[in-house]
Amino acid sequence: MFLGLALPLLGLSALVSAQQSAPQSTQQPTQHSAQQSTQQSRSELTMRALLAPQQEATLSSRMEGTLDELAVSLGATVAEGDVLARFDCRIEQARVNVANTELGVARLNSQAKDRLRRLDAVGDLEVALARAEVDKAQSALNLAAVQRDRCTLKAPFAGRIAAVHVKPFQTMAAGTPIADLVGDGPLKVRLNAPSAHLSELGEGQPVSLDVSETGKRYAATLSAVSARIDAVAQTVELEARLDQAHDELMPGMTGRATLVAEAPATEDSDEGTP
């Protein structure tokens, strides 16, 4: 009799024990899947990096002529407005002198017409034509002055001379490169990331930069994402700004950049189900 009662009690005890252990067994896979999902949402992108200046320009001749003075050399530091080169401008200056003389003659003629008009010796038309000649002469003088100013090449911004393409007393055509000017401001980092990670990239993400020439690591921040994808290489161009200025860094240095990409958040398909 006792044996018959013991068997049902043992079965009931096993059932209760299985029900109590069931939530624990289901909870562990849930925690493991959450950790795995977090790891999958973060991915490290490593790509080639190139340091480039914020401002750079190839300064060219704006006129045809002979270079009379070359005031810069390779690596020289220049300030904004400094004279870099000067052409032989004797012809251009002579044109300015001629235009200035013609303006003086036109003004004298206009003044004479005004006096004659007060005496009713000439009509209004002659006075108006004389004044128009003054305006015409003034415009000719302005044009000659602009052409003369092209003889002097000035630095559009502060920086250093990265290359010199001409020599003193060289005769050249308009558009001939004279010097390369690199701005001395903060550098930017140019990157190319796989376009498949475009949705994971955004301004403000931290970037770790390892520069080959210095052997050091620098901190930067992603500042721009291109609006165009290279269809052939399947990459998107990025720009990052260094968090601090470093005197040892120069434009043209290369290295490796590492960026932690964040995958966009997705809603759980089981959310809201009982």
mmCIF file of C-alpha atoms in Angstrom, residues 24-179:
data_model
loop_
_atom_site.group_PDB
_atom_site.id
_atom_site.type_symbol
_atom_site.label_atom_id
_atom_site.label_comp_id
_atom_site.label_asym_id
_atom_site.label_seq_id
_atom_site.Cartn_x
_atom_site.Cartn_y
_atom_site.Cartn_z
ATOM 1 C CA GLN A 24 16.832 29.050 -15.516
ATOM 2 C CA SER A 25 17.622 26.929 -18.565
ATOM 3 C CA THR A 26 15.811 29.356 -20.872
ATOM 4 C CA GLN A 27 17.331 32.432 -19.242
ATOM 5 C CA GLN A 28 20.945 31.455 -19.933
ATOM 6 C CA PRO A 29 20.558 31.208 -23.747
ATOM 7 C CA THR A 30 18.733 34.553 -23.704
ATOM 8 C CA GLN A 31 21.653 36.284 -21.958
ATOM 9 C CA HIS A 32 24.148 34.610 -24.301
ATOM 10 C CA SER A 33 22.222 35.733 -27.384
ATOM 11 C CA ALA A 34 22.050 39.319 -26.064
ATOM 12 C CA GLN A 35 25.834 39.418 -25.598
ATOM 13 C CA GLN A 36 26.354 37.962 -29.060
ATOM 14 C CA SER A 37 23.996 40.571 -30.555
ATOM 15 C CA THR A 38 25.937 43.377 -28.841
ATOM 16 C CA GLN A 39 29.220 42.071 -30.262
ATOM 17 C CA GLN A 40 27.728 41.834 -33.736
ATOM 18 C CA SER A 41 26.459 45.456 -33.542
ATOM 19 C CA ARG A 42 30.020 46.777 -33.076
ATOM 20 C CA SER A 43 32.717 46.204 -35.695
ATOM 21 C CA GLU A 44 36.240 47.611 -36.043
ATOM 22 C CA LEU A 45 37.165 49.050 -39.424
ATOM 23 C CA THR A 46 40.872 49.332 -40.228
ATOM 24 C CA MET A 47 41.833 51.315 -43.319
ATOM 25 C CA ARG A 48 44.673 53.266 -44.905
ATOM 26 C CA ALA A 49 45.023 56.874 -43.780
ATOM 27 C CA LEU A 50 46.604 59.920 -45.416
ATOM 28 C CA LEU A 51 47.375 63.220 -43.684
ATOM 29 C CA ALA A 52 46.416 66.257 -45.769
ATOM 30 C CA PRO A 53 46.401 70.018 -45.110
ATOM 31 C CA GLN A 54 43.197 71.973 -44.682
ATOM 32 C CA GLN A 55 44.424 74.457 -47.328
ATOM 33 C CA GLU A 56 46.746 73.851 -50.258
ATOM 34 C CA ALA A 57 47.130 75.416 -53.685
ATOM 35 C CA THR A 58 49.351 75.440 -56.739
ATOM 36 C CA LEU A 59 50.028 79.114 -57.423
ATOM 37 C CA SER A 60 50.395 79.882 -61.129
ATOM 38 C CA SER A 61 51.342 82.830 -63.287
ATOM 39 C CA ARG A 62 48.423 85.114 -64.124
ATOM 40 C CA MET A 63 50.189 86.705 -67.075
ATOM 41 C CA GLU A 64 52.751 86.101 -69.784
ATOM 42 C CA GLY A 65 56.124 87.577 -68.997
ATOM 43 C CA THR A 66 59.596 87.242 -67.518
ATOM 44 C CA LEU A 67 60.067 86.455 -63.842
ATOM 45 C CA ASP A 68 62.041 89.345 -62.398
ATOM 46 C CA GLU A 69 62.138 88.149 -58.776
ATOM 47 C CA LEU A 70 61.529 84.834 -56.993
ATOM 48 C CA ALA A 71 61.261 85.528 -53.277
ATOM 49 C CA VAL A 72 60.628 82.005 -51.955
ATOM 50 C CA SER A 73 62.478 78.718 -51.678
ATOM 51 C CA LEU A 74 61.584 75.145 -50.803
ATOM 52 C CA GLY A 75 60.279 74.817 -47.243
ATOM 53 C CA ALA A 76 60.082 78.574 -46.635
ATOM 54 C CA THR A 77 57.398 79.859 -44.267
ATOM 55 C CA VAL A 78 55.250 82.683 -45.627
ATOM 56 C CA ALA A 79 52.491 84.835 -44.182
ATOM 57 C CA GLU A 80 49.268 85.801 -45.903
ATOM 58 C CA GLY A 81 49.956 88.635 -48.358
ATOM 59 C CA ASP A 82 53.715 88.049 -48.647
ATOM 60 C CA VAL A 83 55.172 88.585 -52.131
ATOM 61 C CA LEU A 84 56.263 85.256 -53.607
ATOM 62 C CA ALA A 85 57.252 86.325 -57.123
ATOM 63 C CA ARG A 86 57.359 89.472 -59.236
ATOM 64 C CA PHE A 87 57.368 89.857 -63.027
ATOM 65 C CA ASP A 88 58.943 92.526 -65.210
ATOM 66 C CA CYS A 89 56.112 95.064 -65.258
ATOM 67 C CA ARG A 90 57.562 98.008 -67.154
ATOM 68 C CA ILE A 91 55.068 97.662 -70.005
ATOM 69 C CA GLU A 92 52.106 97.291 -67.639
ATOM 70 C CA GLN A 93 53.233 100.303 -65.595
ATOM 71 C CA ALA A 94 53.566 102.364 -68.781
ATOM 72 C CA ARG A 95 49.961 101.518 -69.660
ATOM 73 C CA VAL A 96 48.875 102.723 -66.235
ATOM 74 C CA ASN A 97 50.730 106.004 -66.798
ATOM 75 C CA VAL A 98 49.073 106.500 -70.195
ATOM 76 C CA ALA A 99 45.623 105.767 -68.781
ATOM 77 C CA ASN A 100 46.218 108.167 -65.906
ATOM 78 C CA THR A 101 47.208 110.939 -68.323
ATOM 79 C CA GLU A 102 44.131 110.349 -70.484
ATOM 80 C CA LEU A 103 41.946 110.564 -67.390
ATOM 81 C CA GLY A 104 43.456 113.940 -66.533
ATOM 82 C CA VAL A 105 42.777 115.242 -70.065
ATOM 83 C CA ALA A 106 39.175 114.015 -69.915
ATOM 84 C CA ARG A 107 38.607 115.790 -66.603
ATOM 85 C CA LEU A 108 40.007 119.073 -67.945
ATOM 86 C CA ASN A 109 37.752 118.830 -70.989
ATOM 87 C CA SER A 110 34.709 118.121 -68.799
ATOM 88 C CA GLN A 111 35.463 121.085 -66.567
ATOM 89 C CA ALA A 112 35.778 123.347 -69.630
ATOM 90 C CA LYS A 113 32.427 122.120 -70.957
ATOM 91 C CA ASP A 114 30.803 122.883 -67.591
ATOM 92 C CA ARG A 115 32.070 126.494 -67.698
ATOM 93 C CA LEU A 116 30.904 126.932 -71.283
ATOM 94 C CA ARG A 117 27.500 125.532 -70.346
ATOM 95 C CA ARG A 118 27.091 128.178 -67.658
ATOM 96 C CA LEU A 119 27.735 130.749 -70.382
ATOM 97 C CA ASP A 120 25.215 129.024 -72.685
ATOM 98 C CA ALA A 121 28.060 128.444 -75.155
ATOM 99 C CA VAL A 122 27.431 124.689 -75.410
ATOM 100 C CA GLY A 123 24.416 122.452 -75.009
ATOM 101 C CA ASP A 124 23.626 119.769 -72.461
ATOM 102 C CA LEU A 125 24.616 117.018 -74.866
ATOM 103 C CA GLU A 126 28.222 118.199 -75.097
ATOM 104 C CA VAL A 127 28.444 118.402 -71.309
ATOM 105 C CA ALA A 128 27.094 114.868 -70.947
ATOM 106 C CA LEU A 129 29.514 113.521 -73.558
ATOM 107 C CA ALA A 130 32.456 115.152 -71.775
ATOM 108 C CA ARG A 131 31.453 113.551 -68.482
ATOM 109 C CA ALA A 132 31.096 110.183 -70.211
ATOM 110 C CA GLU A 133 34.673 110.523 -71.473
ATOM 111 C CA VAL A 134 35.796 110.951 -67.864
ATOM 112 C CA ASP A 135 34.054 107.718 -66.863
ATOM 113 C CA LYS A 136 35.581 105.929 -69.848
ATOM 114 C CA ALA A 137 39.083 107.113 -68.971
ATOM 115 C CA GLN A 138 38.599 106.075 -65.348
ATOM 116 C CA SER A 139 37.581 102.565 -66.424
ATOM 117 C CA ALA A 140 40.634 102.323 -68.688
ATOM 118 C CA LEU A 141 42.850 103.297 -65.755
ATOM 119 C CA ASN A 142 41.243 100.660 -63.530
ATOM 120 C CA LEU A 143 41.810 98.004 -66.204
ATOM 121 C CA ALA A 144 45.465 98.953 -66.611
ATOM 122 C CA ALA A 145 45.959 98.857 -62.838
ATOM 123 C CA VAL A 146 44.471 95.348 -62.615
ATOM 124 C CA GLN A 147 46.793 94.129 -65.367
ATOM 125 C CA ARG A 148 49.758 95.664 -63.557
ATOM 126 C CA ASP A 149 48.790 94.003 -60.269
ATOM 127 C CA ARG A 150 48.995 90.609 -61.979
ATOM 128 C CA CYS A 151 52.739 91.107 -62.117
ATOM 129 C CA THR A 152 52.982 90.406 -58.381
ATOM 130 C CA LEU A 153 52.163 86.981 -56.939
ATOM 131 C CA LYS A 154 51.174 87.060 -53.254
ATOM 132 C CA ALA A 155 50.427 84.277 -50.780
ATOM 133 C CA PRO A 156 46.644 83.838 -50.421
ATOM 134 C CA PHE A 157 47.078 82.261 -46.969
ATOM 135 C CA ALA A 158 49.809 81.529 -44.438
ATOM 136 C CA GLY A 159 51.782 78.329 -44.876
ATOM 137 C CA ARG A 160 54.943 76.728 -46.198
ATOM 138 C CA ILE A 161 56.315 76.268 -49.699
ATOM 139 C CA ALA A 162 56.078 72.590 -50.653
ATOM 140 C CA ALA A 163 57.528 72.895 -54.179
ATOM 141 C CA VAL A 164 59.041 75.516 -56.511
ATOM 142 C CA HIS A 165 58.508 74.925 -60.240
ATOM 143 C CA VAL A 166 60.349 77.891 -61.848
ATOM 144 C CA LYS A 167 63.630 79.771 -61.719
ATOM 145 C CA PRO A 168 64.396 83.501 -61.611
ATOM 146 C CA PHE A 169 64.418 85.353 -64.977
ATOM 147 C CA GLN A 170 62.449 82.546 -66.589
ATOM 148 C CA THR A 171 59.963 83.576 -69.291
ATOM 149 C CA MET A 172 56.639 81.788 -69.012
ATOM 150 C CA ALA A 173 53.104 81.755 -70.310
ATOM 151 C CA ALA A 174 50.001 82.524 -68.310
ATOM 152 C CA GLY A 175 48.954 79.584 -66.154
ATOM 153 C CA THR A 176 52.477 78.234 -65.605
ATOM 154 C CA PRO A 177 52.797 76.724 -62.079
ATOM 155 C CA ILE A 178 55.186 78.708 -59.888
ATOM 156 C CA ALA A 179 54.983 77.187 -56.399
#
